Amino acid sequence: MNLFRDFQTKIVAALEGMVANGALPAGLDFSRVAVEPPRDPAHGDLATNAAMVLAKPAGQPPRTLAAALVPVLTALPDVVAVDIAGPGFINLRLAENFWHRRLAAAIGAGDVYGRSSLGNGRKVNVEYVSANPTGPMHVGHGRGAAFGDALANLLDAAGFDVTREYYVNDAGAQVDALARSVHLRYREALGETIGAIPEGLYPGEYLCAVGVALAARDGRKWLNQPEDAWLPSILAFAVDAMMALIRSDLAGIGIEHAVFTSERGLVERGSVDAALLLLEGRGLIYTGTLEPPKGDKPDDWEPRPQTLFRATQFGDDTDRPLKKSDGSWTYFATDIAYHLDKFSRGFAVMIDVWGADHGGYVKRMKAAVAALSDGKAGLEVKLCQMVNLMNKGEPVKMSKRAGTFVTLRDVVDEVGKDVVRFIMLTRKNDQHLDFDLAKVTEQSKDNPVFYVQYAHARHRSVLRQAAAEFPNADFSDAALGGAELSRLRDPDEMAILRTLAQWPRVVETAAETHEPHRIAFYLHDLAAAFHALWTRGKDETSLRFIIAGDVAATRARLALARGVGLVVAAGLRIFGVKPLEEMR
RNA sequence: GCGCCCUUAGCUCAGUUGGAUAGAGCAUCGGCCUUCUAAGCCGAGGGUCACUGGUUCGAGUCCAGUAGGGCGCGCCA
């Protein structure tokens, strides 16, 4: 489906033919021969660097080599012109008919247009969100959620076997603090006066309902009991409640993970011991004393021997501790067990989506995965930068006291899930993102969500109008695919056809680079081309999508609109955004 | 102090994984509404791609260094 890939294959075959008949020396490496759209469409439809990358090994100047390639490339099907340009680029121009056939094929493929077999069914694990189960999701989590889910959809569209996963950090000091906080709210629910929430506990009012629910379930049995008696039970109850809250936040933006893995479960099953035993067997664990960190030194730093992982052998800057001073596992230790768990479930490709504040953790985790899998598995970490929540250009003060909203749910309630998801994907993951509540709901060109949705709604609108204009005509996709597309010849129309034909390549490139934002920019470009052509119809009635009294011409033009609608819908589907039928 | 990330038009950002004359939106200026939706479109101006070297046919892109910004640096996750 990716025409650039198709032509790359054809061109390499042609080059091999030249080797066979002696026009090129044997033993050339064709892997660097690329076929891409030229930056400037005026140069042609396809450009290849073949002559330039082969010049040196073939012992010929690039332009001489290019000249020898021209007749061979001219002979390829659908090629109507071949030019040599600049240092030795070869530009190919394809027949108009080729682009018409691509549109017909796209309409024929329908919803699967752009899907790829690039991944060849390989298993990929995408772990994202993994917010601590101690409260509702905030806006920053929302970015990781939208990003991770779009990346998963993208990899799925590119032919990978994707598992969406959430790691539940339900062990450690944070959830102990959660349990204590809930116990307080529980006492409050049973009529006690609890006063101010102590430092170190979670003060959020969302825990009041959890306390009430606990009182309803267990009555007064945890009153006046030592912490040891109630902590495990209340912790489990509280974590369940928080995960229910988070799942509901996720459902609010249309996200559902297939697998939830519990940190506590890993610890209780002995997975951490097993993982560390594995590393120990490979001589990667030892007892040693670390240098104190430079810069901001901890007040209570005392050198002491601890259990360390030889992360430096795998590119990390220092070896990393696995046990805290109280003997319990560090977060890193349980995370090692978790990634071994993923590996043992058959994932050689793991992608973790983290917040940028975890950047310092990447090297050691990659080191651990390399060590655990003996180099057979790879971990890629995508760090999502911060989201600056704005309103009309002013930063939103994140003050709970002032009642300004900070939770993801509040933002979704304010602007809608589709807007949140799309805007979160309009920047590369490693760039800061301004999320302006006023701007994202504005109906203007300034708002990319609106602009792209408008293109889809316009295509629907014109199809409705056409059906009213020609009540007896068949404008089904089957009919549009068979339209007389040779009527589409205007340069702007041809430009849209070429853009539509690039869609499969866009999907593959975005999937390979793990960069969903490329889809957003492509959709914006496609929408712009469509809006521009639409407006030209004001002056040139022959460019309108509905041509009065001419069903055949209308059908051809509707096919173009349908192609745009189809691809916009496909792109929005990857983002988990519902295409709009009308803008009202 | 060390590590990771970032630096492209006045502002917010893309840049097809090393290609040709570096692009878009906003803002500024100038045009287009008896219309299939003007919630839109067309055009103009605006650049030392932070800086200095290097790698090669070719560098915004890769490497090294410098400057500025962000994040992180045992007993949080």
XYZ file of C-alpha atoms (C1' of nucleotides) in Angstrom:
661
model
C 0.000 0.000 0.000
C 2.948 2.318 0.622
C 3.702 3.469 -2.911
C 7.150 4.724 -1.973
C 8.043 1.311 -0.651
C 6.603 -0.264 -3.820
C 8.763 1.914 -6.013
C 11.808 1.341 -3.843
C 11.374 -2.378 -4.487
C 10.920 -1.818 -8.227
C 13.917 0.471 -8.474
C 16.159 -1.926 -6.591
C 14.994 -4.717 -8.909
C 15.905 -2.525 -11.865
C 19.330 -1.852 -10.347
C 19.883 -5.556 -9.855
C 19.034 -6.015 -13.515
C 21.774 -3.537 -14.359
C 24.204 -5.513 -12.251
C 23.190 -8.678 -14.104
C 23.891 -7.170 -17.510
C 27.122 -5.563 -16.422
C 26.014 -1.946 -16.408
C 26.805 -1.810 -12.689
C 29.536 -3.648 -10.786
C 28.534 -6.598 -8.615
C 28.398 -6.437 -4.836
C 26.646 -3.071 -4.434
C 24.655 -2.420 -1.275
C 21.210 -1.162 -2.233
C 19.913 -0.801 1.324
C 20.578 2.932 1.362
C 18.608 3.547 -1.826
C 15.670 5.640 -0.668
C 12.512 6.636 -2.476
C 10.745 9.621 -0.979
C 8.430 12.427 -1.907
C 10.573 15.395 -2.946
C 10.449 18.357 -0.601
C 9.258 20.542 -3.423
C 6.368 18.929 -5.344
C 7.504 20.840 -8.429
C 10.423 18.435 -8.645
C 8.201 15.484 -9.302
C 6.250 12.760 -7.559
C 9.075 10.561 -6.341
C 12.729 11.221 -5.769
C 15.495 8.692 -5.335
C 19.034 9.159 -4.089
C 20.178 5.946 -5.837
C 22.792 7.603 -8.026
C 24.301 9.497 -5.107
C 24.603 6.645 -2.648
C 25.912 4.259 -5.309
C 28.323 6.694 -6.946
C 31.300 5.976 -4.754
C 31.037 2.159 -4.600
C 30.240 2.021 -8.323
C 33.175 4.262 -9.096
C 31.152 6.700 -11.197
C 30.198 10.345 -10.684
C 26.602 10.635 -9.428
C 25.235 12.423 -12.478
C 26.876 9.963 -14.868
C 25.396 7.091 -12.937
C 22.052 8.861 -12.864
C 22.108 9.237 -16.631
C 22.624 5.501 -16.961
C 19.656 4.852 -14.668
C 17.248 7.117 -16.529
C 16.270 4.712 -19.338
C 15.799 1.872 -16.854
C 13.582 3.948 -14.603
C 11.660 5.370 -17.541
C 10.689 1.836 -18.430
C 8.963 1.278 -15.059
C 5.178 1.164 -15.191
C 3.327 4.458 -14.592
C 6.519 6.497 -14.904
C 6.046 9.293 -17.450
C 9.110 11.442 -16.855
C 12.533 11.021 -15.277
C 14.823 13.981 -14.581
C 18.228 14.371 -13.061
C 18.539 17.305 -10.690
C 21.034 18.931 -8.384
C 23.910 16.730 -7.239
C 22.337 13.603 -8.737
C 18.757 13.282 -7.549
C 16.530 11.383 -9.897
C 12.994 12.701 -9.976
C 10.199 10.543 -11.297
C 6.849 11.806 -12.424
C 3.944 9.407 -12.492
C 0.948 9.325 -14.802
C -2.210 11.135 -13.684
C -3.970 7.870 -14.163
C -1.775 6.330 -11.473
C -3.093 8.801 -8.883
C -6.663 8.264 -9.999
C -6.229 4.540 -9.441
C -4.812 5.202 -5.988
C -7.925 7.128 -5.021
C -10.168 4.357 -6.325
C -8.121 1.841 -4.360
C -8.365 3.956 -1.219
C -12.133 4.200 -1.466
C -12.289 0.496 -2.212
C -10.207 -0.281 0.865
C -12.397 1.936 3.042
C -11.571 1.798 6.729
C -8.501 -0.364 6.199
C -6.864 2.142 3.846
C -3.501 3.008 5.333
C -3.217 -0.060 7.491
C 0.126 -1.728 7.036
C 1.734 -5.093 7.555
C 4.985 -3.435 8.559
C 4.904 -4.934 12.044
C 4.306 -8.415 10.676
C 2.360 -9.391 13.774
C 5.286 -8.835 16.149
C 4.274 -8.449 19.765
C 4.717 -5.007 21.299
C 3.925 -3.984 24.844
C 2.977 -0.372 25.381
C 2.833 0.615 29.024
C 1.311 4.007 29.669
C -0.404 6.111 32.322
C 0.597 3.896 35.271
C -0.415 6.752 37.571
C -0.015 5.938 41.249
C -3.291 4.708 42.733
C -3.456 7.493 45.266
C -5.828 9.937 43.593
C -7.525 11.077 40.432
C -5.576 11.636 37.218
C -4.257 15.107 36.517
C -3.693 16.863 33.222
C -0.117 15.656 32.838
C -1.296 12.059 33.105
C -3.743 12.918 30.351
C -0.946 13.639 27.942
C 0.753 10.336 28.641
C -2.619 8.634 28.293
C -3.466 10.239 24.948
C 0.056 9.673 23.680
C 0.323 6.064 24.775
C -3.081 5.152 23.456
C -2.465 6.821 20.091
C 0.914 5.113 19.841
C -0.745 1.780 20.559
C -3.388 2.444 17.910
C -0.714 3.516 15.489
C 1.344 0.365 16.014
C -1.802 -1.665 15.638
C -2.524 0.067 12.333
C 1.022 -0.703 11.253
C 0.526 -4.408 11.798
C 1.968 -4.977 15.256
C 0.307 -7.149 17.879
C -0.126 -4.524 20.579
C -0.823 -5.004 24.279
C -1.874 -1.939 26.257
C -0.695 -2.189 29.808
C -0.906 -0.334 33.105
C 1.514 -0.914 35.967
C -0.211 -0.461 39.304
C 2.196 0.863 41.942
C 0.257 -0.611 44.827
C 3.262 -1.325 47.026
C 5.570 0.922 48.979
C 5.292 3.914 51.231
C 2.858 5.889 49.081
C 0.051 3.389 49.305
C 0.698 2.929 53.022
C 0.109 6.659 53.336
C -3.021 6.249 51.265
C -4.315 3.564 53.619
C -3.672 5.785 56.651
C -5.453 8.641 54.931
C -8.449 6.451 54.253
C -8.477 5.220 57.829
C -8.766 8.838 58.933
C -11.650 9.448 56.546
C -13.238 6.247 57.796
C -13.116 7.502 61.377
C -14.540 10.760 60.154
C -17.357 8.909 58.421
C -18.165 7.210 61.733
C -18.527 10.515 63.491
C -15.072 11.273 64.830
C -13.546 14.698 64.490
C -10.240 14.211 62.736
C -8.994 17.783 62.443
C -6.326 18.713 59.945
C -4.853 15.951 57.788
C -1.302 15.349 59.045
C 1.699 16.091 56.860
C 2.582 13.173 54.622
C -0.975 11.930 54.211
C -3.315 12.635 51.318
C -5.650 15.520 52.154
C -7.844 15.244 49.055
C -11.573 15.259 49.632
C -12.021 12.468 47.093
C -11.024 10.143 49.945
C -14.073 11.085 52.043
C -16.308 8.884 49.926
C -13.838 6.031 50.274
C -14.007 6.387 54.058
C -17.785 6.321 53.927
C -17.770 3.240 51.714
C -15.352 1.488 54.042
C -17.551 2.287 57.038
C -20.523 0.885 55.169
C -18.664 -2.330 54.390
C -16.838 -2.955 57.670
C -18.798 -1.027 60.263
C -16.814 -0.053 63.369
C -14.378 -2.980 63.383
C -11.272 -0.895 62.601
C -11.833 1.693 65.297
C -9.351 1.701 68.184
C -7.304 -0.997 66.535
C -3.533 -0.894 66.045
C -2.391 0.001 62.548
C -1.001 -3.482 61.990
C -4.497 -4.869 62.322
C -6.205 -2.715 59.739
C -3.546 -1.586 57.302
C -3.493 -4.517 54.869
C -7.250 -4.682 54.553
C -7.754 -0.954 54.244
C -4.862 -0.645 51.824
C -6.425 -3.177 49.483
C -9.779 -1.449 49.785
C -8.263 1.965 49.138
C -6.219 0.849 46.152
C -9.287 -0.781 44.617
C -11.203 2.446 45.098
C -8.418 4.530 43.538
C -8.068 2.209 40.588
C -11.815 2.387 40.047
C -11.471 6.173 40.060
C -8.577 6.110 37.610
C -10.281 3.622 35.322
C -13.270 5.860 35.244
C -11.046 8.860 34.434
C -9.528 6.812 31.616
C -12.928 5.712 30.373
C -13.794 9.396 30.247
C -11.231 9.820 27.480
C -12.003 6.501 25.878
C -9.033 4.502 27.101
C -9.137 0.939 28.307
C -5.980 -1.024 29.086
C -5.961 -4.746 28.405
C -3.586 -5.651 31.221
C -3.145 -4.251 34.711
C -0.096 -5.598 36.498
C 0.131 -5.161 40.250
C 3.457 -4.319 41.847
C 2.274 -5.875 45.095
C 1.318 -9.009 43.210
C 4.825 -9.288 41.798
C 6.336 -8.927 45.259
C 3.956 -11.456 46.813
C 4.524 -14.008 44.053
C 8.259 -13.808 44.684
C 8.929 -12.323 41.257
C 11.384 -9.816 42.637
C 13.455 -12.503 44.336
C 13.385 -14.549 41.146
C 14.472 -11.621 38.968
C 17.323 -10.716 41.275
C 18.363 -14.352 41.484
C 18.618 -14.344 37.710
C 20.823 -11.263 37.766
C 22.869 -12.655 40.598
C 23.468 -15.795 38.550
C 24.944 -13.571 35.881
C 27.223 -11.900 38.390
C 25.457 -8.567 38.136
C 24.644 -8.058 41.794
C 27.050 -7.211 44.577
C 27.260 -5.431 47.901
C 28.967 -2.068 47.830
C 28.903 1.496 49.018
C 27.898 4.329 46.702
C 29.407 7.787 46.584
C 27.032 10.457 47.905
C 25.300 12.455 45.168
C 26.855 15.813 44.371
C 24.920 19.025 44.374
C 21.934 18.975 46.716
C 23.210 16.507 49.270
C 20.670 14.743 51.441
C 20.819 15.986 55.050
C 21.033 12.545 56.542
C 23.469 10.947 54.116
C 25.428 8.163 55.675
C 27.585 5.848 53.624
C 26.466 2.262 54.049
C 26.912 -0.942 52.142
C 23.916 -1.926 50.040
C 22.793 -4.408 47.430
C 23.678 -2.998 44.009
C 22.990 -3.831 40.370
C 25.896 -3.426 37.964
C 24.082 -0.957 35.744
C 27.381 0.561 34.643
C 28.065 -2.575 32.620
C 25.080 -1.623 30.455
C 25.785 2.053 29.976
C 24.412 3.600 33.159
C 26.425 6.168 35.081
C 26.503 4.419 38.406
C 25.426 1.118 39.896
C 21.944 1.197 41.379
C 20.611 0.153 44.786
C 17.995 -2.566 45.062
C 17.173 -2.501 48.782
C 16.182 0.316 51.068
C 17.715 0.678 54.524
C 14.687 -1.039 56.059
C 15.313 -4.093 53.920
C 12.377 -3.653 51.548
C 12.847 -3.489 47.790
C 13.482 -0.208 46.058
C 11.125 0.805 43.321
C 13.843 -0.101 40.855
C 14.006 -3.658 42.142
C 10.306 -4.255 41.657
C 10.468 -2.564 38.275
C 13.175 -5.009 37.248
C 10.853 -7.842 38.193
C 8.044 -6.195 36.260
C 10.052 -5.888 33.070
C 11.247 -9.477 33.402
C 7.592 -10.402 33.735
C 6.835 -8.618 30.467
C 9.764 -10.310 28.771
C 8.671 -13.719 29.985
C 5.221 -13.016 28.558
C 6.854 -12.843 25.146
C 7.496 -9.147 24.683
C 10.866 -8.462 23.113
C 9.718 -4.955 22.251
C 8.607 -2.849 25.205
C 7.650 0.777 25.118
C 7.164 2.675 28.368
C 5.522 6.088 28.345
C 6.691 8.176 31.304
C 6.549 11.731 32.516
C 9.621 13.835 31.874
C 10.403 13.906 35.597
C 11.397 10.250 35.298
C 14.089 11.022 32.741
C 16.845 10.167 35.187
C 15.492 6.653 35.407
C 15.727 5.696 31.747
C 19.318 4.505 31.572
C 19.065 2.173 34.510
C 15.823 0.619 33.274
C 17.241 0.038 29.809
C 20.313 -1.430 31.457
C 18.121 -3.747 33.481
C 16.155 -4.933 30.453
C 19.358 -5.610 28.536
C 20.716 -7.559 31.492
C 17.513 -9.517 32.125
C 16.951 -10.538 28.545
C 20.608 -11.050 27.725
C 20.204 -8.429 25.039
C 17.233 -10.174 23.425
C 14.681 -7.543 24.400
C 14.664 -3.808 23.914
C 13.022 -1.150 26.006
C 12.183 2.215 24.549
C 11.077 4.968 26.881
C 8.993 7.836 25.554
C 9.106 10.805 27.902
C 6.177 13.176 27.737
C 7.003 16.747 28.651
C 4.892 18.894 30.912
C 1.529 20.336 29.975
C 1.066 24.019 30.744
C -2.597 24.538 31.387
C -3.638 27.975 30.151
C -6.776 30.010 29.843
C -6.866 32.805 27.266
C -3.105 32.954 27.235
C -2.749 33.116 31.022
C -1.379 30.167 33.024
C -4.041 28.481 35.124
C -3.033 28.637 38.757
C -2.899 25.137 40.115
C -4.468 26.046 43.415
C -6.859 23.570 44.942
C -7.952 26.178 47.450
C -9.023 28.610 44.752
C -11.075 25.891 43.125
C -9.262 26.086 39.796
C -9.500 22.658 38.231
C -6.466 20.485 37.930
C -7.827 17.014 37.371
C -8.060 15.429 33.965
C -11.727 14.810 34.542
C -12.383 18.501 35.081
C -10.644 19.398 31.840
C -12.505 16.697 29.934
C -15.802 17.930 31.360
C -14.868 21.436 30.268
C -13.754 20.825 26.678
C -14.626 17.237 25.795
C -12.563 14.087 25.415
C -11.885 14.395 21.696
C -10.440 17.873 22.073
C -8.206 16.763 24.925
C -6.915 13.766 23.015
C -6.229 15.647 19.806
C -4.525 18.649 21.388
C -2.305 16.403 23.475
C -0.982 14.962 20.202
C -0.273 18.201 18.385
C 3.225 18.409 19.814
C 6.136 16.039 19.769
C 6.272 14.168 23.067
C 9.536 15.758 24.174
C 8.263 19.314 23.724
C 6.378 21.271 26.349
C 2.741 21.696 25.437
C 0.515 24.674 26.073
C -3.069 23.595 26.573
C -5.276 26.658 26.391
C -8.803 25.906 27.550
C -10.228 28.875 25.685
C -8.404 28.265 22.436
C -9.087 24.563 22.105
C -12.833 25.061 22.036
C -12.681 28.046 19.722
C -14.189 27.428 16.317
C -11.448 28.907 14.219
C -8.491 28.020 12.104
C -6.359 28.693 15.168
C -7.712 25.508 16.661
C -6.347 22.409 14.935
C -9.058 20.110 16.272
C -11.761 22.242 14.826
C -9.931 22.719 11.549
C -9.472 19.005 10.940
C -12.962 18.089 12.133
C -14.366 20.750 9.857
C -12.817 19.022 6.847
C -14.544 15.801 7.787
C -17.861 17.524 8.439
C -17.594 19.339 5.109
C -17.161 16.079 3.246
C -20.238 14.708 4.986
C -22.141 17.861 4.253
C -21.378 17.753 0.562
C -22.405 14.102 0.361
C -25.732 14.971 2.003
C -26.228 17.901 -0.342
C -25.455 15.753 -3.358
C -27.941 13.113 -2.301
C -30.593 15.822 -2.091
C -29.591 17.271 -5.450
C -29.559 13.901 -7.246
C -32.134 11.759 -5.430
C -31.758 8.867 -7.855
C -27.980 8.805 -8.124
C -25.778 6.197 -6.457
C -23.096 7.874 -4.368
C -22.167 4.840 -2.323
C -18.480 4.139 -1.824
C -18.727 1.386 -4.421
C -20.117 3.865 -6.943
C -17.570 6.549 -6.026
C -14.717 4.085 -6.419
C -15.894 3.440 -9.948
C -16.380 7.099 -10.855
C -14.738 8.692 -13.890
C -11.792 9.932 -11.904
C -9.969 11.087 -15.020
C -12.130 14.187 -14.695
C -9.937 15.220 -11.738
C -7.121 17.126 -13.423
C -6.792 20.507 -11.751
C -3.376 20.935 -10.063
C -5.027 21.425 -6.682
C -7.053 18.285 -7.162
C -3.981 16.358 -8.192
C -2.168 17.694 -5.142
C -4.881 16.302 -2.881
C -4.716 12.958 -4.685
C -0.989 12.817 -4.043
C -1.461 13.751 -0.404
C -4.055 11.028 0.023
C -1.711 8.529 -1.607
C 0.935 9.376 0.989
C -1.265 8.320 3.892
C 0.049 4.743 4.133
C 3.596 6.075 4.231
C 2.678 8.577 6.936
C 1.265 5.776 9.068
C 4.366 3.654 8.606
C 6.772 6.487 9.327
C 4.873 7.602 12.414
C 4.759 4.006 13.639
C 8.460 3.411 13.020
C 9.505 6.586 14.791
C 6.868 6.200 17.528
C 5.681 9.732 16.807
C 1.905 10.041 16.659
C 2.121 13.812 16.282
C 3.095 13.275 12.654
C -0.479 12.177 12.057
C -1.782 15.445 13.490
C 0.382 17.542 11.194
C -0.497 15.440 8.166
C -4.208 15.759 8.891
C -3.835 19.505 9.255
C -2.115 19.727 5.863
C -4.727 17.545 4.226
C -7.547 19.607 5.725
C -5.902 22.812 4.520
C -5.680 21.500 0.950
C -9.315 20.465 1.057
C -10.539 23.800 2.465
C -8.531 25.655 -0.164
C -10.010 23.682 -3.027
C -13.446 24.144 -1.548
C -13.075 27.877 -1.542
C -11.873 27.925 -5.120
C -15.280 26.558 -6.017
C -16.744 29.945 -5.205
C -15.264 31.468 -8.327
C -14.813 28.423 -10.489
C -18.059 26.499 -10.478
C -16.364 23.619 -12.284
C -14.371 23.009 -9.108
C -17.422 22.677 -6.904
C -18.111 19.270 -5.578
C -21.683 19.285 -6.808
C -22.003 20.046 -10.510
C -25.616 20.845 -11.292
C -27.113 18.485 -13.831
C -24.002 16.358 -14.240
C -24.102 13.187 -12.181
C -20.889 11.741 -13.603
C -18.853 14.874 -12.856
C -20.386 15.147 -9.407
C -19.579 11.520 -8.698
C -15.925 12.028 -9.604
C -15.687 15.088 -7.401
C -17.476 13.397 -4.523
C -14.931 10.602 -4.779
C -12.219 13.143 -4.065
C -14.125 14.495 -1.071
C -14.766 10.958 0.092
C -11.071 10.165 -0.081
C -10.344 13.142 2.144
C -13.088 12.135 4.571
C -11.888 8.570 4.665
C -8.319 9.500 5.493
C -9.275 12.148 8.043
C -11.484 9.589 9.751
C -8.664 7.035 9.701
C -6.275 9.509 11.264
C -8.751 10.532 13.922
C -9.410 6.871 14.663
C -5.716 6.432 15.480
C -6.076 9.336 17.893
C -9.195 7.854 19.416
C -11.206 10.858 18.240
C -14.656 10.585 16.733
C -15.011 12.317 13.355
C -17.872 14.812 13.303
C -20.772 14.542 10.873
C -21.523 18.251 11.148
C -20.116 21.189 13.058
C -23.257 22.737 14.571
C 29.380 18.517 40.137
C 27.119 14.554 36.921
C 23.224 12.558 33.583
C 19.017 13.137 30.234
C 15.921 16.492 27.305
C 15.277 21.210 24.819
C 17.134 25.835 21.757
C 14.410 26.875 14.071
C 10.433 33.719 11.823
C 8.015 38.786 16.818
C 4.988 34.272 19.364
C 3.671 28.742 19.353
C 5.835 24.911 16.660
C 6.792 21.276 12.133
C 10.884 19.726 9.337
C 9.578 12.983 5.664
C 14.796 9.424 10.261
C 21.801 13.106 6.047
C 19.125 15.770 0.489
C 17.554 20.303 -3.709
C 15.579 27.513 -2.646
C 14.337 25.680 5.791
C 7.992 25.346 6.229
C 2.908 26.050 8.834
C -0.381 28.599 12.370
C -0.821 33.053 15.284
C 0.424 38.183 15.100
C 1.291 42.454 11.232
C -0.138 44.435 6.319
C -3.323 43.905 1.686
C -7.432 41.348 -0.768
C -12.150 37.780 -1.180
C -19.051 36.885 1.610
C -26.451 37.706 -3.835
C -21.600 31.022 -2.133
C -22.006 23.219 -2.184
C -21.121 26.289 5.606
C -16.631 33.233 5.307
C -16.490 28.642 11.765
C -13.345 29.644 5.514
C -9.793 31.172 1.437
C -5.797 34.071 -1.392
C -1.407 37.200 -1.160
C 2.896 40.119 1.208
C 6.661 40.982 4.684
C 9.405 38.343 8.410
C 15.584 33.465 9.302
C 23.393 33.901 11.099
C 18.239 26.891 12.209
C 21.776 29.409 20.022
C 27.414 29.569 19.115
C 32.265 27.237 17.434
C 34.579 23.367 15.185
C 34.331 18.336 12.892
C 32.488 14.020 9.792
C 31.138 13.990 3.571
C 29.268 14.676 -2.655
C 25.742 17.132 0.793
C 24.303 19.006 7.935
C 18.504 22.332 10.914
C 19.283 16.808 11.051
C 25.173 12.997 12.848
C 29.822 13.889 16.358
C 32.701 17.100 19.931
C 32.856 21.477 22.696
C 30.545 26.257 24.529
C 26.216 29.213 26.172
C 21.084 29.433 27.836
C 16.429 26.838 29.638
C 13.890 22.320 31.789
C 13.999 17.649 34.564
C 16.539 14.339 37.684
C 20.540 12.623 41.045
C 20.189 6.194 48.007
C 16.250 5.286 52.269
C 9.362 8.682 46.700
C 6.993 5.931 42.933
